[in-house]
PDB file of C-alpha atoms in Angstrom:
ATOM      1  CA  VAL A 289     106.796  95.539 100.038  1.00 94.00           C
ATOM      2  CA  GLN A 290     107.816  94.907 103.619  1.00 96.00           C
ATOM      3  CA  LEU A 291     106.802  96.965 106.618  1.00 97.00           C
ATOM      4  CA  GLN A 292     108.745  96.686 109.850  1.00 96.00           C
ATOM      5  CA  ALA A 293     107.006  98.178 112.855  1.00 96.00           C
ATOM      6  CA  SER A 294     108.854  98.914 116.063  1.00 97.00           C
ATOM      7  CA  GLY A 295     108.604 100.926 119.254  1.00 97.00           C
ATOM      8  CA  GLY A 296     105.956  99.034 121.154  1.00 96.00           C
ATOM      9  CA  GLY A 297     106.290  98.158 124.790  1.00 97.00           C
ATOM     10  CA  LEU A 298     104.786  98.141 128.248  1.00 98.00           C
ATOM     11  CA  VAL A 299     103.934 101.531 129.723  1.00 98.00           C
ATOM     12  CA  GLN A 300     101.695 103.004 132.371  1.00 98.00           C
ATOM     13  CA  ALA A 301      98.537 104.960 131.754  1.00 98.00           C
ATOM     14  CA  GLY A 302      99.376 108.548 130.873  1.00 98.00           C
ATOM     15  CA  ASP A 303     102.733 107.679 129.352  1.00 98.00           C
ATOM     16  CA  SER A 304     103.815 108.167 125.755  1.00 98.00           C
ATOM     17  CA  LEU A 305     105.186 105.865 123.082  1.00 98.00           C
ATOM     18  CA  SER A 306     106.405 106.451 119.580  1.00 98.00           C
ATOM     19  CA  LEU A 307     105.959 103.762 116.959  1.00 98.00           C
ATOM     20  CA  SER A 308     107.929 103.596 113.748  1.00 98.00           C
ATOM     21  CA  CYS A 309     107.292 101.699 110.556  1.00 98.00           C
ATOM     22  CA  ALA A 310     110.153 101.304 108.134  1.00 98.00           C
ATOM     23  CA  ALA A 311     109.111 100.356 104.635  1.00 97.00           C
ATOM     24  CA  SER A 312     111.199  98.556 102.060  1.00 96.00           C
ATOM     25  CA  GLY A 313     110.631  97.345  98.545  1.00 95.00           C
ATOM     26  CA  ARG A 314     109.404 100.639  97.162  1.00 96.00           C
ATOM     27  CA  ARG A 315     109.365 104.291  98.086  1.00 96.00           C
ATOM     28  CA  ILE A 316     106.365 105.312 100.198  1.00 96.00           C
ATOM     29  CA  SER A 317     106.187 108.832  98.818  1.00 96.00           C
ATOM     30  CA  LEU A 318     103.241 108.079  96.508  1.00 96.00           C
ATOM     31  CA  TYR A 319     101.241 106.026  98.974  1.00 98.00           C
ATOM     32  CA  ALA A 320      98.888 106.646 101.848  1.00 98.00           C
ATOM     33  CA  MET A 321     100.089 105.117 105.084  1.00 98.00           C
ATOM     34  CA  GLY A 322      98.257 104.175 108.227  1.00 98.00           C
ATOM     35  CA  TRP A 323      98.124 102.427 111.547  1.00 98.00           C
ATOM     36  CA  PHE A 324      95.566  99.897 112.681  1.00 98.00           C
ATOM     37  CA  ARG A 325      95.343  97.947 115.914  1.00 98.00           C
ATOM     38  CA  GLN A 326      93.855  94.739 117.178  1.00 98.00           C
ATOM     39  CA  ALA A 327      93.089  94.068 120.803  1.00 96.00           C
ATOM     40  CA  PRO A 328      92.604  90.511 122.115  1.00 92.00           C
ATOM     41  CA  GLY A 329      89.227  89.146 121.100  1.00 95.00           C
ATOM     42  CA  LYS A 330      88.446  92.134 118.904  1.00 97.00           C
ATOM     43  CA  GLU A 331      88.605  92.904 115.232  1.00 97.00           C
ATOM     44  CA  ARG A 332      91.336  94.999 113.731  1.00 96.00           C
ATOM     45  CA  GLU A 333      90.395  98.674 113.808  1.00 97.00           C
ATOM     46  CA  PHE A 334      91.594 101.843 112.171  1.00 98.00           C
ATOM     47  CA  VAL A 335      93.764 104.167 114.258  1.00 98.00           C
ATOM     48  CA  ALA A 336      95.310 106.808 112.018  1.00 98.00           C
ATOM     49  CA  ALA A 337      96.196 107.536 108.403  1.00 98.00           C
ATOM     50  CA  ILE A 338      98.191 110.053 106.455  1.00 98.00           C
ATOM     51  CA  SER A 339      97.652 110.831 102.802  1.00 98.00           C
ATOM     52  CA  TRP A 340     100.249 110.186 100.137  1.00 97.00           C
ATOM     53  CA  SER A 341     101.144 113.896 100.055  1.00 96.00           C
ATOM     54  CA  GLY A 342     101.235 114.203 103.822  1.00 95.00           C
ATOM     55  CA  SER A 343      98.793 117.083 103.673  1.00 96.00           C
ATOM     56  CA  ARG A 344      95.892 115.232 105.254  1.00 97.00           C
ATOM     57  CA  SER A 345      95.578 112.961 108.236  1.00 98.00           C
ATOM     58  CA  ASP A 346      92.685 111.112 109.762  1.00 98.00           C
ATOM     59  CA  TYR A 347      92.180 109.605 113.188  1.00 98.00           C
ATOM     60  CA  ALA A 348      89.802 107.327 114.979  1.00 98.00           C
ATOM     61  CA  ASP A 349      87.666 109.252 117.421  1.00 98.00           C
ATOM     62  CA  SER A 350      89.143 107.268 120.287  1.00 98.00           C
ATOM     63  CA  VAL A 351      92.656 108.624 119.644  1.00 98.00           C
ATOM     64  CA  LYS A 352      92.011 112.144 118.351  1.00 98.00           C
ATOM     65  CA  GLY A 353      93.995 114.714 120.250  1.00 98.00           C
ATOM     66  CA  ARG A 354      96.307 112.058 121.716  1.00 98.00           C
ATOM     67  CA  PHE A 355      97.925 110.370 118.703  1.00 98.00           C
ATOM     68  CA  THR A 356      99.782 111.976 115.818  1.00 98.00           C
ATOM     69  CA  ILE A 357     100.758 110.269 112.588  1.00 98.00           C
ATOM     70  CA  SER A 358     103.624 111.592 110.477  1.00 98.00           C
ATOM     71  CA  ARG A 359     105.813 110.472 107.642  1.00 98.00           C
ATOM     72  CA  ASP A 360     109.382 110.972 106.506  1.00 97.00           C
ATOM     73  CA  ASN A 361     109.593 109.999 102.861  1.00 97.00           C
ATOM     74  CA  ASN A 362     113.367 110.424 102.831  1.00 97.00           C
ATOM     75  CA  LYS A 363     113.634 107.739 105.494  1.00 97.00           C
ATOM     76  CA  ASN A 364     110.772 105.724 103.979  1.00 98.00           C
ATOM     77  CA  THR A 365     109.228 105.643 107.418  1.00 98.00           C
ATOM     78  CA  VAL A 366     105.927 106.476 109.032  1.00 98.00           C
ATOM     79  CA  TYR A 367     105.493 107.264 112.707  1.00 98.00           C
ATOM     80  CA  LEU A 368     102.767 107.209 115.305  1.00 98.00           C
ATOM     81  CA  GLN A 369     103.283 109.380 118.358  1.00 98.00           C
ATOM     82  CA  MET A 370     100.991 108.208 121.134  1.00 98.00           C
ATOM     83  CA  ASN A 371     100.469 110.435 124.156  1.00 98.00           C
ATOM     84  CA  SER A 372      98.252 110.125 127.212  1.00 98.00           C
ATOM     85  CA  LEU A 373      97.981 106.402 126.703  1.00 98.00           C
ATOM     86  CA  LYS A 374      95.058 104.551 128.227  1.00 98.00           C
ATOM     87  CA  PRO A 375      94.630 100.867 129.104  1.00 97.00           C
ATOM     88  CA  GLU A 376      92.119 100.605 126.254  1.00 97.00           C
ATOM     89  CA  ASP A 377      94.929 101.451 123.823  1.00 98.00           C
ATOM     90  CA  THR A 378      96.436  98.051 124.567  1.00 98.00           C
ATOM     91  CA  ALA A 379      96.679  96.141 121.294  1.00 98.00           C
ATOM     92  CA  VAL A 380      98.962  94.936 118.569  1.00 98.00           C
ATOM     93  CA  TYR A 381      99.590  97.888 116.287  1.00 98.00           C
ATOM     94  CA  TYR A 382      99.967  97.270 112.571  1.00 97.00           C
ATOM     95  CA  CYS A 383     101.448  99.514 109.961  1.00 97.00           C
ATOM     96  CA  ALA A 384      99.624  99.667 106.642  1.00 97.00           C
ATOM     97  CA  GLU A 385     100.528 100.902 103.190  1.00 98.00           C
ATOM     98  CA  ASP A 386      98.032 101.445 100.415  1.00 97.00           C
ATOM     99  CA  ARG A 387      98.731  99.270  97.413  1.00 97.00           C
ATOM    100  CA  MET A 388      97.566 102.006  95.067  1.00 97.00           C
ATOM    101  CA  PRO A 389      99.100 105.485  94.759  1.00 96.00           C
ATOM    102  CA  TYR A 390      97.649 108.891  95.515  1.00 96.00           C
ATOM    103  CA  GLY A 391      95.250 107.756  98.216  1.00 95.00           C
ATOM    104  CA  LEU A 392      94.133 109.507 101.371  1.00 96.00           C
ATOM    105  CA  LYS A 393      93.865 106.457 103.600  1.00 96.00           C
ATOM    106  CA  PRO A 394      94.870 102.816 103.077  1.00 95.00           C
ATOM    107  CA  PRO A 395      91.714 100.715 102.759  1.00 93.00           C
ATOM    108  CA  PRO A 396      92.035  97.455 104.706  1.00 90.00           C
ATOM    109  CA  ASP A 397      91.183  95.341 101.651  1.00 93.00           C
ATOM    110  CA  ARG A 398      93.857  96.995  99.512  1.00 94.00           C
ATOM    111  CA  THR A 399      96.769  97.236 101.881  1.00 96.00           C
ATOM    112  CA  TYR A 400     100.182  95.828 102.651  1.00 96.00           C
ATOM    113  CA  TRP A 401     100.511  94.956 106.318  1.00 95.00           C
ATOM    114  CA  GLY A 402     103.456  94.959 108.671  1.00 90.00           C
ATOM    115  CA  GLN A 403     104.025  92.327 111.302  1.00 90.00           C
ATOM    116  CA  GLY A 404     102.703  94.341 114.237  1.00 93.00           C
ATOM    117  CA  THR A 405     104.162  95.627 117.469  1.00 97.00           C
ATOM    118  CA  GLN A 406     102.626  95.072 120.894  1.00 98.00           C
ATOM    119  CA  VAL A 407     101.569  98.042 122.983  1.00 98.00           C
ATOM    120  CA  THR A 408     100.474  97.329 126.530  1.00 98.00           C
ATOM    121  CA  VAL A 409      99.207 100.074 128.814  1.00 98.00           C
ATOM    122  CA  SER A 410      98.800  99.254 132.480  1.00 97.00           C
ATOM    123  CA  SER A 411      96.426 101.128 134.736  1.00 93.00           C
TER     124      SER A 411
END
């Protein structure tokens, strides 16, 4: 399994960005997908997840109401729409895919990771 994240960049506070994660190696349709992030000097943290069926999503409190995760199984891709960005959203964003099927949220210790894409939000 390979996960290729893209869409990061440098934006100003209040702007929007859309991240994409293209998966290869297997179809994502049976697997929960998610996004995590890691800011400099901090541990990797959960951002958002979408269940294997797409019927449920979960968000970190810090991004609720601003970020939206979605999936397109036909394109084998998961997305993260980020609105009203804040400087504290600055981090490397990682795509994650659960190794096991039928999950609600990819657990960090049972997950395939993408290479990450940098998001920088200036104030």
